[in-house]
Amino acid sequence: MEIVLVTGGTGHLGRCLVEQLKPAYRVRVLARSPGTAADVDWIRGDLATGAGVAQAMAGVSAVVHAATYSPAARRGYPRPADLWRSPPEVDVDGTRRLLEEAARAGVGHFGYISIVGVDRPRGPYLRMKLTAEELVRESGVPWSILRATQFHWLLDRMLGKASRLPVLPLPTRLPVQPADSADFAGHVVECLRAGPAGRCEDFGGPQVLSLGALVDQWQWARGRPRRVLRLPAPAPLMRAAYTMTAPQGRRGTTTWAEWLDAYGQQ
Ligand SMILES: NC(=O)c1ccc[n+]([C@@H]2O[C@H](COP(=O)([O-])OP(=O)(O)OC[C@H]3O[C@@H](n4cnc5c(N)ncnc54)[C@H](OP(=O)(O)O)[C@@H]3O)[C@@H](O)[C@H]2O)c1
């Protein structure tokens, strides 16, 4: 069986990738805190320092690089500092390290997981993702770049934190296209099978919702009603939000409402 290395295999997308890759590949995961599944080769490592990267790459035919570090996503809300800087150690330095080792090991396919709209980056985290994409393109390792719209878990986490406030001031007309990470993992596995394809079709959820509709559905499902203060959405903000959707791209099937119904608070 061919070996596929997954980075970020303990994360939301990564866990789905590991499960969906298992039937066809031997799956190796580079992780800071390895899991216990016996049918996965766990390599303890850290992309921020390079520990374990060379060991993880030995004998690998393809890599899916899904590791990332966004402090705002971790805590579920941004702080002012996130508007100035996002730590580059995993997303930029770690991607560079992985690509160097992949080139040395003769890896045949490097799949990089990215975000829809990243080529018009707004904010330091997205700029880092774009830099990482550029490293992938220039690496000399055969590559695919797979972009997705916002995952359900992240929106759920952010709304969970926001609902600590008594009132939610939101530009409710903004478009959002939430995607299920398991649906996207299926798309990534398909692309991996098809081989290096460069920039792949963008992937989004089945519906483009207004932020107001998304919040209404969340409040209903989670039973945490808050008053929503409907702010206007100026044209530049609407345009920016549209660039983060992929209405013409590949679509998953799991709706926001179905996902909320199936999963508890993330
Ligand atoms: N979330 C979204 O809405 C969204 C939308 C589109 C695309 N994406 C992209 O999809 C990918 C996966 O995102 P996700 O939402 O699944 O993220 P996630 O749940 O936060 O998972 C991130 C993964 O990266 C690992 N990681 C962090 N720092 C590391 C380090 N120093 N060394 C090794 N591994 C490290 C984490 O491991 P630990 O458990 O050790 O921290 C975790 O397994 C990312 O490329 C992201 O940009 C995300």
GROMACS .gro file of C-alpha atoms and ligand atoms in nm:
model
  314
    1MET     CA    1   0.000   0.000   0.000
    2GLU     CA    2   0.122   0.350  -0.080
    3ILE     CA    3   0.198   0.568   0.222
    4VAL     CA    4   0.022   0.905   0.252
    5LEU     CA    5   0.149   1.152   0.508
    6VAL     CA    6  -0.116   1.376   0.664
    7THR     CA    7  -0.014   1.683   0.863
    8GLY     CA    8  -0.280   1.824   1.092
    9GLY     CA    9  -0.422   1.471   1.117
   10THR     CA   10  -0.548   1.542   1.470
   11GLY     CA   11  -0.744   1.852   1.358
   12HIS     CA   12  -1.103   1.886   1.237
   13LEU     CA   13  -1.030   1.830   0.868
   14GLY     CA   14  -0.733   1.602   0.935
   15ARG     CA   15  -0.935   1.351   1.139
   16CYS     CA   16  -1.184   1.318   0.850
   17LEU     CA   17  -0.898   1.284   0.600
   18VAL     CA   18  -0.735   1.007   0.800
   19GLU     CA   19  -1.060   0.806   0.815
   20GLN     CA   20  -1.134   0.849   0.446
   21LEU     CA   21  -0.778   0.767   0.334
   22LYS     CA   22  -0.750   0.448   0.539
   23PRO     CA   23  -0.933   0.211   0.301
   24ALA     CA   24  -0.693   0.284   0.013
   25TYR     CA   25  -0.364   0.393   0.174
   26ARG     CA   26  -0.134   0.337   0.464
   27VAL     CA   27  -0.183   0.659   0.656
   28ARG     CA   28   0.098   0.829   0.844
   29VAL     CA   29   0.031   1.130   1.067
   30LEU     CA   30   0.289   1.380   1.188
   31ALA     CA   31   0.152   1.515   1.517
   32ARG     CA   32   0.267   1.698   1.827
   33SER     CA   33   0.044   1.468   2.031
   34PRO     CA   34   0.010   1.138   1.849
   35GLY     CA   35  -0.320   0.953   1.874
   36THR     CA   36  -0.375   0.591   1.964
   37ALA     CA   37  -0.540   0.440   1.653
   38ALA     CA   38  -0.338   0.126   1.577
   39ASP     CA   39  -0.406   0.141   1.202
   40VAL     CA   40  -0.223   0.477   1.168
   41ASP     CA   41   0.157   0.529   1.169
   42TRP     CA   42   0.203   0.806   1.422
   43ILE     CA   43   0.520   1.015   1.403
   44ARG     CA   44   0.575   1.257   1.688
   45GLY     CA   45   0.689   1.588   1.547
   46ASP     CA   46   0.642   1.960   1.527
   47LEU     CA   47   0.626   2.165   1.210
   48ALA     CA   48   0.731   2.476   1.399
   49THR     CA   49   1.069   2.325   1.486
   50GLY     CA   50   1.109   2.067   1.209
   51ALA     CA   51   1.121   1.780   1.460
   52GLY     CA   52   1.014   1.451   1.300
   53VAL     CA   53   0.964   1.592   0.950
   54ALA     CA   54   1.243   1.395   0.776
   55GLN     CA   55   1.139   1.076   0.955
   56ALA     CA   56   0.774   1.131   0.860
   57MET     CA   57   0.861   1.175   0.491
   58ALA     CA   58   1.056   0.849   0.446
   59GLY     CA   59   0.890   0.623   0.186
   60VAL     CA   60   0.592   0.855   0.137
   61SER     CA   61   0.428   0.877  -0.207
   62ALA     CA   62   0.192   1.167  -0.128
   63VAL     CA   63   0.144   1.434   0.138
   64VAL     CA   64  -0.174   1.612   0.245
   65HIS     CA   65  -0.065   1.920   0.435
   66ALA     CA   66  -0.361   2.023   0.652
   67ALA     CA   67  -0.178   2.152   0.960
   68THR     CA   68  -0.229   2.514   1.047
   69TYR     CA   69  -0.202   2.745   1.343
   70SER     CA   70  -0.450   3.030   1.373
   71PRO     CA   71  -0.475   3.168   1.728
   72ALA     CA   72  -0.808   3.336   1.644
   73ALA     CA   73  -0.960   3.008   1.523
   74ARG     CA   74  -0.829   2.825   1.830
   75ARG     CA   75  -0.987   3.066   2.075
   76GLY     CA   76  -1.297   3.126   1.861
   77TYR     CA   77  -1.266   3.504   1.838
   78PRO     CA   78  -1.009   3.755   1.710
   79ARG     CA   79  -0.806   3.989   1.928
   80PRO     CA   80  -0.670   4.320   1.797
   81ALA     CA   81  -0.320   4.166   1.768
   82ASP     CA   82  -0.457   3.913   1.513
   83LEU     CA   83  -0.518   4.204   1.276
   84TRP     CA   84  -0.142   4.277   1.270
   85ARG     CA   85   0.028   3.943   1.292
   86SER     CA   86  -0.028   3.572   1.267
   87PRO     CA   87   0.253   3.340   1.381
   88PRO     CA   88   0.431   3.201   1.071
   89GLU     CA   89   0.610   2.905   1.230
   90VAL     CA   90   0.362   2.637   1.118
   91ASP     CA   91   0.198   2.776   0.807
   92VAL     CA   92   0.502   2.932   0.638
   93ASP     CA   93   0.818   2.790   0.799
   94GLY     CA   94   0.659   2.448   0.850
   95THR     CA   95   0.535   2.435   0.490
   96ARG     CA   96   0.885   2.525   0.367
   97ARG     CA   97   1.038   2.248   0.579
   98LEU     CA   98   0.786   1.992   0.457
   99LEU     CA   99   0.845   2.088   0.093
  100GLU     CA  100   1.225   2.063   0.131
  101GLU     CA  101   1.195   1.715   0.279
  102ALA     CA  102   0.932   1.614   0.022
  103ALA     CA  103   1.168   1.718  -0.261
  104ARG     CA  104   1.456   1.524  -0.102
  105ALA     CA  105   1.238   1.215  -0.059
  106GLY     CA  106   1.102   1.230  -0.418
  107VAL     CA  107   0.739   1.263  -0.308
  108GLY     CA  108   0.509   1.240  -0.612
  109HIS     CA  109   0.220   1.459  -0.495
  110PHE     CA  110   0.195   1.739  -0.238
  111GLY     CA  111  -0.162   1.843  -0.160
  112TYR     CA  112  -0.188   2.177   0.016
  113ILE     CA  113  -0.511   2.268   0.196
  114SER     CA  114  -0.603   2.632   0.162
  115ILE     CA  115  -0.892   2.876   0.182
  116VAL     CA  116  -1.126   3.017  -0.085
  117GLY     CA  117  -1.048   3.382  -0.153
  118VAL     CA  118  -0.694   3.364  -0.019
  119ASP     CA  119  -0.552   3.533  -0.328
  120ARG     CA  120  -0.723   3.853  -0.214
  121PRO     CA  121  -0.599   3.820   0.142
  122ARG     CA  122  -0.748   4.036   0.411
  123GLY     CA  123  -0.553   3.994   0.729
  124PRO     CA  124  -0.227   3.830   0.833
  125TYR     CA  125  -0.352   3.472   0.858
  126LEU     CA  126  -0.477   3.467   0.499
  127ARG     CA  127  -0.155   3.636   0.381
  128MET     CA  128   0.037   3.349   0.538
  129LYS     CA  129  -0.180   3.093   0.361
  130LEU     CA  130  -0.110   3.272   0.032
  131THR     CA  131   0.265   3.271   0.103
  132ALA     CA  132   0.244   2.897   0.172
  133GLU     CA  133   0.061   2.844  -0.160
  134GLU     CA  134   0.344   3.030  -0.337
  135LEU     CA  135   0.603   2.806  -0.169
  136VAL     CA  136   0.411   2.500  -0.289
  137ARG     CA  137   0.391   2.629  -0.648
  138GLU     CA  138   0.763   2.706  -0.658
  139SER     CA  139   0.883   2.393  -0.479
  140GLY     CA  140   0.941   2.166  -0.778
  141VAL     CA  141   0.735   1.896  -0.602
  142PRO     CA  142   0.425   1.797  -0.808
  143TRP     CA  143   0.136   1.973  -0.632
  144SER     CA  144  -0.233   2.034  -0.592
  145ILE     CA  145  -0.383   2.327  -0.402
  146LEU     CA  146  -0.727   2.259  -0.258
  147ARG     CA  147  -0.924   2.552  -0.123
  148ALA     CA  148  -1.242   2.537   0.084
  149THR     CA  149  -1.488   2.786   0.230
  150GLN     CA  150  -1.535   2.821   0.611
  151PHE     CA  151  -1.590   2.497   0.800
  152HIS     CA  152  -1.899   2.444   1.014
  153TRP     CA  153  -1.698   2.380   1.330
  154LEU     CA  154  -1.526   2.718   1.315
  155LEU     CA  155  -1.848   2.916   1.263
  156ASP     CA  156  -2.008   2.719   1.543
  157ARG     CA  157  -1.718   2.794   1.777
  158MET     CA  158  -1.719   3.165   1.689
  159LEU     CA  159  -2.094   3.198   1.739
  160GLY     CA  160  -2.065   3.010   2.067
  161LYS     CA  161  -1.813   3.267   2.194
  162ALA     CA  162  -2.005   3.563   2.050
  163SER     CA  163  -2.326   3.452   2.219
  164ARG     CA  164  -2.172   3.535   2.558
  165LEU     CA  165  -2.266   3.891   2.465
  166PRO     CA  166  -2.625   4.000   2.533
  167VAL     CA  167  -2.655   4.154   2.183
  168LEU     CA  168  -2.487   4.042   1.859
  169PRO     CA  169  -2.406   4.339   1.634
  170LEU     CA  170  -2.365   4.177   1.288
  171PRO     CA  171  -2.369   4.279   0.920
  172THR     CA  172  -2.645   4.025   0.860
  173ARG     CA  173  -2.655   4.057   0.477
  174LEU     CA  174  -2.302   3.920   0.430
  175PRO     CA  175  -2.292   3.595   0.228
  176VAL     CA  176  -2.143   3.286   0.392
  177GLN     CA  177  -2.106   2.936   0.243
  178PRO     CA  178  -2.036   2.700   0.532
  179ALA     CA  179  -1.880   2.366   0.440
  180ASP     CA  180  -1.855   2.034   0.617
  181SER     CA  181  -1.496   1.922   0.673
  182ALA     CA  182  -1.595   1.558   0.612
  183ASP     CA  183  -1.746   1.650   0.273
  184PHE     CA  184  -1.430   1.841   0.185
  185ALA     CA  185  -1.212   1.549   0.298
  186GLY     CA  186  -1.393   1.333   0.041
  187HIS     CA  187  -1.305   1.584  -0.230
  188VAL     CA  188  -0.941   1.592  -0.117
  189VAL     CA  189  -0.914   1.212  -0.128
  190GLU     CA  190  -1.062   1.212  -0.481
  191CYS     CA  191  -0.804   1.470  -0.592
  192LEU     CA  192  -0.524   1.273  -0.431
  193ARG     CA  193  -0.626   0.967  -0.634
  194ALA     CA  194  -0.637   1.175  -0.954
  195GLY     CA  195  -0.276   1.297  -0.907
  196PRO     CA  196  -0.114   1.641  -0.910
  197ALA     CA  197  -0.353   1.890  -1.071
  198GLY     CA  198  -0.223   2.235  -0.973
  199ARG     CA  199  -0.495   2.464  -0.849
  200CYS     CA  200  -0.806   2.247  -0.803
  201GLU     CA  201  -1.168   2.354  -0.822
  202ASP     CA  202  -1.275   2.553  -0.515
  203PHE     CA  203  -1.493   2.366  -0.267
  204GLY     CA  204  -1.786   2.510  -0.074
  205GLY     CA  205  -2.090   2.405   0.120
  206PRO     CA  206  -2.426   2.332  -0.048
  207GLN     CA  207  -2.583   2.671   0.035
  208VAL     CA  208  -2.479   3.035   0.028
  209LEU     CA  209  -2.661   3.182   0.328
  210SER     CA  210  -2.683   3.534   0.461
  211LEU     CA  211  -2.499   3.577   0.790
  212GLY     CA  212  -2.838   3.663   0.944
  213ALA     CA  213  -2.992   3.330   0.831
  214LEU     CA  214  -2.684   3.143   0.950
  215VAL     CA  215  -2.710   3.301   1.295
  216ASP     CA  216  -3.086   3.239   1.315
  217GLN     CA  217  -3.035   2.869   1.242
  218TRP     CA  218  -2.753   2.849   1.496
  219GLN     CA  219  -2.961   3.015   1.771
  220TRP     CA  220  -3.252   2.785   1.705
  221ALA     CA  221  -3.036   2.470   1.706
  222ARG     CA  222  -2.827   2.565   2.009
  223GLY     CA  223  -3.115   2.716   2.207
  224ARG     CA  224  -2.919   3.034   2.282
  225PRO     CA  225  -3.130   3.324   2.154
  226ARG     CA  226  -2.964   3.664   2.158
  227ARG     CA  227  -3.087   3.987   2.012
  228VAL     CA  228  -2.918   4.051   1.677
  229LEU     CA  229  -2.840   4.412   1.598
  230ARG     CA  230  -2.854   4.418   1.216
  231LEU     CA  231  -2.565   4.636   1.097
  232PRO     CA  232  -2.543   4.760   0.737
  233ALA     CA  233  -2.295   4.584   0.507
  234PRO     CA  234  -2.110   4.840   0.295
  235ALA     CA  235  -2.031   4.739  -0.064
  236PRO     CA  236  -1.656   4.673  -0.007
  237LEU     CA  237  -1.742   4.440   0.283
  238MET     CA  238  -2.004   4.259   0.069
  239ARG     CA  239  -1.748   4.219  -0.213
  240ALA     CA  240  -1.487   4.086   0.030
  241ALA     CA  241  -1.734   3.833   0.169
  242TYR     CA  242  -1.830   3.717  -0.183
  243THR     CA  243  -1.465   3.641  -0.259
  244MET     CA  244  -1.473   3.394   0.031
  245THR     CA  245  -1.758   3.195  -0.128
  246ALA     CA  246  -1.745   2.951  -0.419
  247PRO     CA  247  -2.095   2.934  -0.571
  248GLN     CA  248  -1.960   2.798  -0.902
  249GLY     CA  249  -1.725   2.544  -0.742
  250ARG     CA  250  -1.763   2.188  -0.616
  251ARG     CA  251  -2.023   2.165  -0.342
  252GLY     CA  252  -2.058   1.946  -0.040
  253THR     CA  253  -2.395   1.803   0.056
  254THR     CA  254  -2.418   1.862   0.433
  255THR     CA  255  -2.613   2.177   0.514
  256TRP     CA  256  -2.547   2.402   0.813
  257ALA     CA  257  -2.880   2.296   0.969
  258GLU     CA  258  -2.800   1.926   0.924
  259TRP     CA  259  -2.456   1.970   1.075
  260LEU     CA  260  -2.591   2.164   1.374
  261ASP     CA  261  -2.844   1.889   1.426
  262ALA     CA  262  -2.576   1.619   1.417
  263TYR     CA  263  -2.302   1.778   1.630
  264GLY     CA  264  -2.282   1.943   1.969
  265GLN     CA  265  -2.100   2.268   2.038
  266GLN     CA  266  -1.739   2.252   1.902
  267LIG     N1  267  -1.140   2.604   0.963
  267LIG     C1  268  -1.187   2.652   0.849
  267LIG     O1  269  -1.294   2.715   0.843
  267LIG     C2  270  -1.109   2.628   0.721
  267LIG     C3  271  -1.168   2.663   0.598
  267LIG     C4  272  -1.098   2.637   0.480
  267LIG     C5  273  -0.972   2.581   0.486
  267LIG     N2  274  -0.916   2.552   0.607
  267LIG     C6  275  -0.782   2.492   0.609
  267LIG     O2  276  -0.798   2.354   0.638
  267LIG     C7  277  -0.683   2.307   0.708
  267LIG     C8  278  -0.725   2.237   0.836
  267LIG     O3  279  -0.799   2.326   0.916
  267LIG     P1  280  -0.879   2.276   1.044
  267LIG     O4  281  -0.998   2.365   1.055
  267LIG     O5  282  -0.897   2.129   1.041
  267LIG     O6  283  -0.774   2.316   1.159
  267LIG     P2  284  -0.760   2.263   1.309
  267LIG     O7  285  -0.877   2.183   1.350
  267LIG     O8  286  -0.722   2.383   1.390
  267LIG     O9  287  -0.635   2.164   1.301
  267LIG     C9  288  -0.505   2.212   1.286
  267LIG    C10  289  -0.408   2.095   1.291
  267LIG    O10  290  -0.275   2.146   1.276
  267LIG    C11  291  -0.194   2.086   1.376
  267LIG     N3  292  -0.080   2.169   1.415
  267LIG    C12  293  -0.083   2.293   1.469
  267LIG     N4  294   0.040   2.332   1.502
  267LIG    C13  295   0.124   2.230   1.466
  267LIG    C14  296   0.263   2.210   1.475
  267LIG     N5  297   0.345   2.303   1.529
  267LIG     N6  298   0.317   2.094   1.427
  267LIG    C15  299   0.236   1.998   1.375
  267LIG     N7  300   0.102   2.011   1.365
  267LIG    C16  301   0.046   2.126   1.410
  267LIG    C17  302  -0.288   2.069   1.494
  267LIG    O11  303  -0.232   1.978   1.585
  267LIG     P3  304  -0.239   2.002   1.745
  267LIG    O12  305  -0.358   1.924   1.786
  267LIG    O13  306  -0.110   1.948   1.795
  267LIG    O14  307  -0.251   2.149   1.770
  267LIG    C18  308  -0.413   2.017   1.424
  267LIG    O15  309  -0.401   1.880   1.398
  267LIG    C19  310  -0.593   2.430   0.728
  267LIG    O16  311  -0.501   2.437   0.624
  267LIG    C20  312  -0.690   2.547   0.716
  267LIG    O17  313  -0.627   2.666   0.674
  267LIG    C21  314  -0.982   2.571   0.724
   0.00000   0.00000   0.00000
